[in-house]
Amino acid sequence: MTSNEGAPSASLPLGKAINAGLRAAMSSNDKVLLMGEDIGPLGGVFRVTEGLHAEFGDKRVLDTPLAESGIIGTAIGLAMRGYRPVCEIQFDGFIFPGFDQITTQLSRMRARHGGRISMPVVIRVPYGGHIGSIEHHQESPEAYFAHTPGLRVVSPSNPNDAYWMIQQAIASDDPVLFFEPKSRYWPKGTVEFGAEASAITPLHSSRVVRAGTDVTVVGHGAMISVLLEAAELAAEEGISIEVVDLRSISPIDYAPILESVAKTTRLVVAQEASGFVSVGSEIAATVMEKAFYLLEAPVLRVSGFDTPFPPAAVETQFLPSPDRVLEAVDRALAY
């Protein structure tokens, strides 16, 4: 236990909050184990599992070979025998060697057996840009997995959500892709260790994180900090932006989004991933179907460009910024 976890709350970075959540899950259930490349004594490349190997031993914190397909395949077998494995994919772009196991095996096991078996596998994926890294280290591949029936896909945007959502994901009997916005690993936020059950947001619920009246903006993961910054800038010009944090990418909780759109009559969806056939596309289409007569403007999208992720020197041109979000807000208000 860290020095903070005995207190009702503490200020922690998101990475440390996930570490605390993993520790809590492992302490409460000895069937929970961690698997991944360099996650043992090293604590992972981002040190998210730091200290857990020393505390729980090498039978529950396993350093694996550099083989994502082997990590996922082994986790499937462990889940079938009653364990709850948590796999770490070192970087987002490294997940593709395990893509076959995830999309054609892991996602289908429960349906294939008519629901008679559980598949409680969590796959932790550090994802997204803003860290000045190289190709295969700043991808946003969440839409591939949201498109796959049988998988749950979530992404926390702040330390408190990270602490509780990782535990909720581990408790799920379905496989969960847990996308961690790596650019948010270090900024601190308050983690409510002693929160009452009724105060903990369910795993697949979206949530309004800033109230507003003029335009609704929706995003997930690292985009939430960008949207909140845009909302602050807009407020200086007298524009009131409501920010909705998706939190869950599959399934998507549309109720808070639709309630917000009913109030503001305008929606902008933002994401780091490329825009074509994306999470933002799905939200835009669904809101147009369900709230068409409430809208005073078309749903607008702000995204990464439809190109491979660029070299780090120009990543700020690729990733949505507060200015790009505000430009879309201005267009929505101009209708």
C-alpha positions as CSV (number, residue, x, y, z in Angstrom):
1,M,0.0,0.0,0.0
2,T,1.2,3.5,-0.8
3,S,1.3,6.1,1.9
4,N,-1.8,7.7,0.4
5,E,-4.2,4.7,0.2
6,G,-5.1,4.6,3.9
7,A,-6.5,8.1,3.7
8,P,-10.0,8.9,2.4
9,S,-8.5,10.9,-0.5
10,A,-5.2,11.9,-2.0
11,S,-3.8,13.9,-4.9
12,L,-2.2,11.4,-7.3
13,P,-1.2,11.4,-11.0
14,L,-3.3,9.2,-13.2
15,G,-0.6,6.5,-13.6
16,K,-0.3,6.2,-9.8
17,A,-4.0,6.1,-9.5
18,I,-4.1,3.1,-11.8
19,N,-1.3,1.5,-9.7
20,A,-3.4,2.0,-6.6
21,G,-6.5,0.5,-8.3
22,L,-4.5,-2.5,-9.4
23,R,-3.2,-3.0,-5.9
24,A,-6.7,-2.8,-4.4
25,A,-8.1,-5.4,-6.9
26,M,-5.1,-7.7,-6.3
27,S,-5.5,-7.4,-2.5
28,S,-9.2,-8.2,-2.6
29,N,-9.0,-11.2,-5.1
30,D,-6.1,-13.5,-5.3
31,K,-7.2,-14.6,-8.8
32,V,-6.2,-11.2,-10.2
33,L,-2.8,-11.3,-11.8
34,L,-0.8,-8.9,-14.1
35,M,1.0,-9.8,-17.3
36,G,3.1,-7.8,-19.7
37,E,6.5,-6.8,-21.0
38,D,8.8,-5.4,-18.3
39,I,6.0,-4.9,-15.8
40,G,7.8,-6.8,-13.0
41,P,10.8,-5.3,-11.2
42,L,11.0,-2.4,-13.7
43,G,7.3,-1.5,-13.1
44,G,6.5,-1.0,-16.8
45,V,7.8,1.6,-19.2
46,F,5.6,4.2,-17.6
47,R,6.1,2.7,-14.1
48,V,2.3,2.1,-13.7
49,T,3.0,-1.3,-12.1
50,E,5.9,-0.1,-9.9
51,G,6.1,-1.9,-6.6
52,L,3.5,-4.5,-7.3
53,H,6.0,-7.2,-8.2
54,A,7.8,-6.7,-4.8
55,E,4.5,-6.8,-3.0
56,F,2.7,-9.7,-4.8
57,G,5.6,-11.7,-6.2
58,D,6.4,-13.2,-9.6
59,K,3.5,-15.6,-9.6
60,R,1.0,-12.7,-9.8
61,V,3.1,-10.0,-11.6
62,L,4.5,-11.8,-14.6
63,D,7.2,-10.5,-17.0
64,T,6.3,-11.9,-20.4
65,P,8.2,-12.4,-23.6
66,L,7.9,-9.7,-26.3
67,A,4.9,-11.4,-27.9
68,E,1.5,-9.7,-27.6
69,S,-0.2,-12.6,-29.3
70,G,1.2,-14.9,-26.6
71,I,0.2,-12.5,-23.8
72,I,-3.4,-12.4,-25.0
73,G,-3.6,-16.1,-25.8
74,T,-2.3,-17.0,-22.4
75,A,-4.7,-14.6,-20.7
76,I,-7.6,-16.3,-22.5
77,G,-6.5,-19.7,-21.1
78,L,-6.1,-18.3,-17.6
79,A,-9.6,-16.7,-17.7
80,M,-11.1,-20.0,-18.7
81,R,-9.5,-21.5,-15.5
82,G,-11.0,-18.9,-13.2
83,Y,-8.3,-16.2,-13.1
84,R,-8.7,-12.5,-13.9
85,P,-5.6,-11.5,-15.9
86,V,-4.7,-7.9,-16.5
87,C,-2.5,-7.6,-19.6
88,E,-0.4,-4.5,-20.3
89,I,0.4,-3.6,-23.9
90,Q,3.5,-1.5,-23.7
91,F,2.5,1.0,-26.3
92,D,-0.7,1.5,-28.4
93,G,1.0,0.6,-31.7
94,F,2.2,-2.7,-30.2
95,I,-1.3,-4.1,-29.8
96,F,-1.6,-5.3,-33.5
97,P,0.4,-8.5,-33.1
98,G,-2.4,-9.5,-30.6
99,F,-5.2,-8.2,-32.8
100,D,-6.2,-11.7,-34.0
101,Q,-6.4,-13.1,-30.5
102,I,-8.4,-10.1,-29.3
103,T,-10.9,-9.8,-32.1
104,T,-11.4,-13.4,-33.2
105,Q,-11.0,-15.3,-30.0
106,L,-11.2,-13.2,-26.8
107,S,-14.3,-11.2,-28.0
108,R,-16.2,-14.3,-29.1
109,M,-15.6,-16.8,-26.3
110,R,-18.7,-16.0,-24.2
111,A,-21.0,-16.0,-27.2
112,R,-19.4,-19.1,-28.6
113,H,-20.2,-21.0,-25.4
114,G,-23.7,-19.5,-25.0
115,G,-22.7,-17.4,-22.0
116,R,-21.6,-20.5,-20.0
117,I,-18.1,-19.2,-19.5
118,S,-16.8,-15.9,-18.3
119,M,-13.9,-14.1,-20.0
120,P,-12.7,-11.6,-17.4
121,V,-9.6,-10.3,-19.2
122,V,-8.5,-6.6,-19.0
123,I,-6.1,-5.3,-21.6
124,R,-4.4,-2.1,-20.5
125,V,-3.3,0.1,-23.4
126,P,-1.4,3.4,-23.0
127,Y,-2.5,5.4,-26.1
128,G,-2.6,8.7,-27.8
129,G,-0.1,11.5,-28.5
130,H,1.3,14.6,-26.8
131,I,4.5,12.8,-25.6
132,G,6.8,13.6,-28.5
133,S,7.4,9.9,-29.4
134,I,7.9,8.0,-32.6
135,E,5.8,5.9,-34.9
136,H,3.9,3.0,-33.2
137,H,4.1,4.9,-29.8
138,Q,1.3,7.5,-30.3
139,E,-1.6,5.7,-31.9
140,S,-5.3,5.9,-31.1
141,P,-6.6,2.5,-32.2
142,E,-9.7,2.4,-29.9
143,A,-12.2,2.4,-32.8
144,Y,-11.0,-1.0,-34.1
145,F,-12.0,-2.6,-30.8
146,A,-15.2,-0.6,-30.3
147,H,-16.3,-2.0,-33.6
148,T,-15.8,-5.6,-32.4
149,P,-18.9,-7.1,-30.6
150,G,-18.1,-8.8,-27.4
151,L,-15.5,-6.3,-26.2
152,R,-16.0,-3.5,-23.7
153,V,-13.8,-0.4,-24.4
154,V,-13.3,2.4,-21.8
155,S,-10.9,5.3,-21.2
156,P,-10.5,7.4,-18.0
157,S,-9.6,11.1,-18.3
158,N,-8.7,11.8,-14.7
159,P,-7.0,10.0,-11.7
160,N,-10.2,9.4,-9.7
161,D,-11.9,7.7,-12.7
162,A,-8.7,5.7,-13.4
163,Y,-8.6,4.4,-9.8
164,W,-12.2,3.2,-9.8
165,M,-12.6,2.2,-13.5
166,I,-9.6,-0.2,-13.5
167,Q,-11.2,-2.0,-10.5
168,Q,-14.6,-2.1,-12.2
169,A,-13.0,-3.4,-15.4
170,I,-11.3,-6.2,-13.5
171,A,-14.6,-7.1,-11.9
172,S,-16.3,-7.4,-15.3
173,D,-17.0,-10.9,-16.6
174,D,-16.6,-9.6,-20.2
175,P,-13.2,-8.6,-21.7
176,V,-12.4,-4.9,-21.3
177,L,-10.0,-2.8,-23.4
178,F,-8.7,-0.2,-20.9
179,F,-7.3,2.7,-22.9
180,E,-5.0,4.9,-20.7
181,P,-4.3,8.4,-22.1
182,K,-0.5,8.4,-21.7
183,S,-0.2,12.2,-21.9
184,R,-2.3,12.3,-18.7
185,Y,-0.2,9.9,-16.7
186,W,1.5,12.7,-14.8
187,P,-0.9,15.6,-14.0
188,K,-2.4,15.1,-10.5
189,G,-6.0,15.0,-9.4
190,T,-7.9,14.0,-6.3
191,V,-8.6,10.3,-5.8
192,E,-11.5,9.5,-3.5
193,F,-10.4,6.2,-1.9
194,G,-13.2,6.3,0.6
195,A,-16.1,7.1,-1.8
196,E,-19.4,5.6,-1.1
197,A,-20.6,3.0,-3.7
198,S,-23.5,5.3,-4.7
199,A,-20.9,8.1,-5.5
200,I,-18.9,6.0,-7.9
201,T,-19.9,6.5,-11.5
202,P,-20.7,3.2,-13.2
203,L,-18.1,1.9,-15.7
204,H,-20.1,2.6,-18.8
205,S,-21.6,5.9,-17.9
206,S,-20.7,9.2,-19.6
207,R,-20.8,12.3,-17.5
208,V,-21.1,16.1,-17.8
209,V,-17.8,17.5,-16.4
210,R,-18.5,21.2,-17.1
211,A,-22.0,22.7,-17.4
212,G,-22.8,25.1,-20.3
213,T,-25.7,26.4,-22.3
214,D,-24.6,27.2,-25.9
215,V,-22.7,24.2,-27.3
216,T,-22.1,20.7,-26.2
217,V,-18.6,19.2,-26.8
218,V,-18.0,15.5,-26.3
219,G,-14.7,13.6,-26.1
220,H,-12.8,10.9,-24.2
221,G,-9.4,10.4,-22.6
222,A,-6.8,13.1,-23.1
223,M,-9.3,15.1,-25.2
224,I,-11.2,16.1,-22.1
225,S,-8.4,18.4,-20.8
226,V,-8.3,20.0,-24.3
227,L,-12.1,20.5,-24.3
228,L,-12.0,22.0,-20.8
229,E,-9.3,24.4,-21.8
230,A,-11.3,25.4,-24.9
231,A,-14.4,25.9,-22.6
232,E,-12.3,28.3,-20.4
233,L,-11.2,30.3,-23.4
234,A,-14.7,30.4,-24.8
235,A,-16.1,31.7,-21.5
236,E,-13.8,34.7,-21.8
237,E,-15.8,35.6,-25.0
238,G,-19.2,35.0,-23.4
239,I,-19.7,31.5,-24.9
240,S,-20.9,28.8,-22.6
241,I,-19.7,25.3,-23.5
242,E,-20.9,22.1,-21.9
243,V,-18.3,19.3,-21.8
244,V,-19.3,15.6,-21.7
245,D,-16.7,12.9,-20.9
246,L,-17.6,9.7,-22.7
247,R,-15.5,7.5,-20.3
248,S,-16.9,4.4,-22.1
249,I,-16.4,4.0,-25.8
250,S,-18.3,0.7,-26.1
251,P,-21.0,0.7,-25.1
252,I,-21.6,4.5,-25.3
253,D,-24.0,6.0,-22.7
254,Y,-26.0,8.5,-24.9
255,A,-28.4,9.8,-22.2
256,P,-26.2,12.6,-20.9
257,I,-25.2,13.5,-24.4
258,L,-28.8,13.7,-25.7
259,E,-29.9,15.6,-22.6
260,S,-27.1,18.1,-23.1
261,V,-27.9,18.5,-26.8
262,A,-31.6,19.1,-25.9
263,K,-30.4,22.1,-23.9
264,T,-27.7,23.5,-26.1
265,T,-29.0,22.4,-29.6
266,R,-25.4,22.1,-30.9
267,L,-22.8,19.4,-30.7
268,V,-19.1,19.1,-31.5
269,V,-17.3,15.8,-31.1
270,A,-13.6,15.7,-30.6
271,Q,-11.0,12.9,-30.7
272,E,-7.2,12.4,-31.3
273,A,-7.9,9.5,-33.7
274,S,-8.4,10.0,-37.4
275,G,-11.9,11.0,-38.2
276,F,-12.9,8.5,-40.9
277,V,-15.0,5.6,-39.6
278,S,-14.3,6.6,-36.0
279,V,-15.9,6.9,-32.6
280,G,-16.7,10.5,-33.4
281,S,-18.5,9.4,-36.6
282,E,-20.6,7.0,-34.6
283,I,-21.6,9.6,-32.1
284,A,-22.4,12.2,-34.8
285,A,-24.6,9.7,-36.7
286,T,-26.5,8.5,-33.6
287,V,-27.2,12.0,-32.3
288,M,-28.4,13.0,-35.8
289,E,-30.8,10.0,-35.7
290,K,-32.1,10.5,-32.2
291,A,-32.1,14.3,-31.8
292,F,-32.4,15.6,-35.4
293,Y,-35.3,18.0,-34.6
294,L,-33.5,19.4,-31.5
295,L,-30.4,20.4,-33.4
296,E,-29.9,24.0,-34.7
297,A,-26.7,23.0,-36.6
298,P,-25.2,19.8,-38.0
299,V,-23.0,17.8,-35.6
300,L,-19.4,18.8,-36.2
301,R,-16.3,16.7,-35.7
302,V,-12.7,17.6,-34.7
303,S,-10.2,14.9,-35.1
304,G,-6.7,13.9,-36.1
305,F,-6.2,14.0,-39.8
306,D,-6.7,10.9,-42.0
307,T,-3.0,10.2,-42.3
308,P,-0.5,8.0,-40.4
309,F,0.6,9.6,-37.1
310,P,3.3,12.1,-38.1
311,P,6.8,12.6,-36.7
312,A,6.9,14.1,-33.2
313,A,8.1,17.5,-34.5
314,V,4.7,18.2,-36.2
315,E,2.4,16.2,-33.9
316,T,0.8,19.4,-32.6
317,Q,-0.5,20.1,-36.2
318,F,-2.1,16.6,-36.2
319,L,-3.7,16.6,-32.8
320,P,-6.8,18.6,-32.1
321,S,-6.0,21.8,-30.1
322,P,-8.3,24.1,-28.1
323,D,-8.2,26.5,-31.1
324,R,-9.4,23.8,-33.5
325,V,-12.2,22.9,-31.1
326,L,-13.2,26.6,-30.8
327,E,-13.2,27.0,-34.6
328,A,-15.8,24.2,-34.8
329,V,-17.8,25.8,-31.9
330,D,-17.8,29.1,-33.9
331,R,-19.1,27.3,-37.0
332,A,-21.8,25.5,-35.0
333,L,-23.0,28.9,-33.5
334,A,-23.0,30.5,-37.0
335,Y,-25.9,28.4,-38.2
